């Protein structure tokens, strides 16, 4: 038995692969294009491990994907591969359409070709698990109930629109062709190996470098935070027991305004790595808001809990402490991802705002 994981050198995919191989001997074929967000260094502990093979390639490369499927005959494909950063999608949506929409379409077609030729028993056991986001549901008002799986799709950014499109394709490949799919829609993740363009790692890295902590607008936008390893355990559970064709919302009931997140990070750093003088909070700077910025996301994860018995292991307090500790303990990883490409992005995005 084998898994084919796509995007397994990125933040969540790599955490998934590391956690999977820590508790299972089932091999993983890891197909990743190694864009700026893909980092083989995250998988360094798997070097020489026969259970893991990293293949550099595109989910849209039908010949490559078909070859990998024929060669390894995975029992499941888990699709993490995507362009994932909202701000980048605003500056340049093209890659988001290419990978998240066209790439997912091509991947589905390659998988369908392989799956439809399998013997009946293998066809029935096969799964295509698509990893998606709560952002497809759009933005909530303060008093609205959290997103359930029945909330209408109202994506507002090029990123969320491209993920919404991919979710629709996955759904259609099930309804039309019978492909045994599962979809998970998760809230914002945080934890180890998170690329420092996203809020939490950016704030930790900037704080330690003595740089401004750029809070968009009033900082009162709300996100629902889940420790990445809890997302990975939810995906394992859905793969194991999810009902084919269903979607499952994944979240930990941890809604927080951005400014509170930044203040919490500053407080933890003040405790663990105090500055010679004053608090890291003095570096907080309010900058121009993101265009079309969604005000609030919140996930209702009751279906996953009731049907599959999944609950998160971390609270926000335990998870954020682990995360800050990880960044303090791994300065080389951070230094290595801050390549020329990363610096170009920071200059382009933050110097313009
Ligand atoms: P990431 O940007 O850290 O990693 C994406 C990975 O996909 C990278 O390794 C990249 O090299 C790879 N990739 C990109 N284009 C590819 C292509 N065409 N073919 C093969 N590989 C390609 O993203 P992440 O935060 O790990 O997110 C993983 C998935 O989870 C995405 O689908 C994202 O939409 C979803 N998601 C993310 C969050 C979050 O908070 N980060 C929350 C919910 C859902
Ligand atoms: P981000 O980590 O980019 O995730 P997403 O946009 O997918 O939710 O951003 C999380 C929140 O933090 C979002 O409301 C935007 C805000 N934010 C800032 O205020 N400053 C920043 O520098 C970044 C990257 C994000």
Coordinates of N, CA, C and O in Angstrom, one line a residue, residues 11 23 36 66 75 79 84 92 113 127 150 155 160 188 199 215 228 253 256 279 292 307 341 349:
X11 N 4.1 23.6 3.6 CA 3.9 23.7 5.0 C 3.0 22.5 5.5 O 3.5 21.7 6.3
X23 N 4.2 7.4 12.2 CA 3.3 6.4 12.8 C 2.9 5.3 11.9 O 2.0 4.5 12.3
X36 N 8.6 28.4 -4.8 CA 9.2 29.1 -3.7 C 8.7 28.6 -2.3 O 9.4 28.6 -1.3
X66 N 0.5 10.2 -14.5 CA 0.1 8.9 -14.9 C 1.1 7.8 -14.7 O 0.9 6.7 -14.3
X75 N -3.0 3.6 -3.1 CA -4.4 3.4 -2.7 C -5.2 4.7 -2.5 O -6.4 4.7 -2.4
X79 N -4.3 15.6 -2.2 CA -3.9 16.8 -3.0 C -3.8 18.0 -2.1 O -4.7 18.7 -1.8
X84 N -1.0 29.2 -2.4 CA -1.8 29.3 -1.1 C -1.8 30.7 -0.5 O -2.5 30.9 0.5
X92 N -0.7 38.7 -8.3 CA -0.6 37.9 -9.6 C -1.4 36.7 -9.6 O -0.9 35.6 -9.1
X113 N -8.2 8.4 -15.1 CA -7.8 7.4 -16.1 C -7.2 6.2 -15.4 O -7.5 5.0 -15.8
X127 N -9.2 6.3 -2.9 CA -9.6 7.6 -2.4 C -8.8 8.7 -3.1 O -7.6 8.6 -3.2
X150 N -22.8 23.3 4.6 CA -23.8 23.7 3.8 C -23.8 25.2 3.4 O -24.6 25.7 2.7
X155 N -16.5 32.9 -2.6 CA -15.1 33.3 -2.5 C -14.9 34.8 -2.9 O -15.5 35.2 -3.8
X160 N -9.1 32.3 -3.0 CA -10.3 31.5 -2.6 C -11.1 31.2 -3.8 O -11.7 30.1 -3.8
X188 N -7.5 28.5 9.2 CA -6.1 28.9 9.1 C -5.2 28.0 10.0 O -5.5 27.8 11.2
X199 N 0.9 35.3 8.3 CA 0.9 36.1 9.5 C 1.7 35.7 10.6 O 2.6 36.4 11.1
X215 N 0.6 45.1 10.6 CA -0.8 44.7 10.8 C -1.7 45.4 9.8 O -1.7 46.7 9.8
X228 N -1.2 22.9 13.0 CA -1.1 22.1 11.8 C -1.2 20.6 12.0 O -1.8 19.9 11.2
X253 N -12.3 25.8 16.8 CA -13.1 26.8 17.6 C -12.1 27.8 18.2 O -12.2 28.0 19.4
X256 N -9.8 34.4 16.6 CA -9.0 35.5 17.3 C -8.8 36.6 16.3 O -8.5 36.4 15.1
X279 N 9.3 46.0 25.0 CA 8.6 44.8 24.5 C 8.6 44.8 23.0 O 8.7 45.8 22.3
X292 N -10.1 44.0 -0.5 CA -11.1 43.0 -0.5 C -11.0 42.1 0.7 O -11.5 40.9 0.7
X307 N -19.4 12.6 13.3 CA -19.3 11.4 12.5 C -18.1 10.6 12.6 O -18.1 9.4 12.6
X341 N 14.3 35.1 -3.6 CA 12.9 35.2 -4.0 C 12.0 35.7 -2.8 O 11.1 36.5 -3.0
X349 N 5.9 43.8 -1.7 CA 4.6 43.8 -1.1 C 4.6 44.9 0.0 O 3.7 45.7 0.1

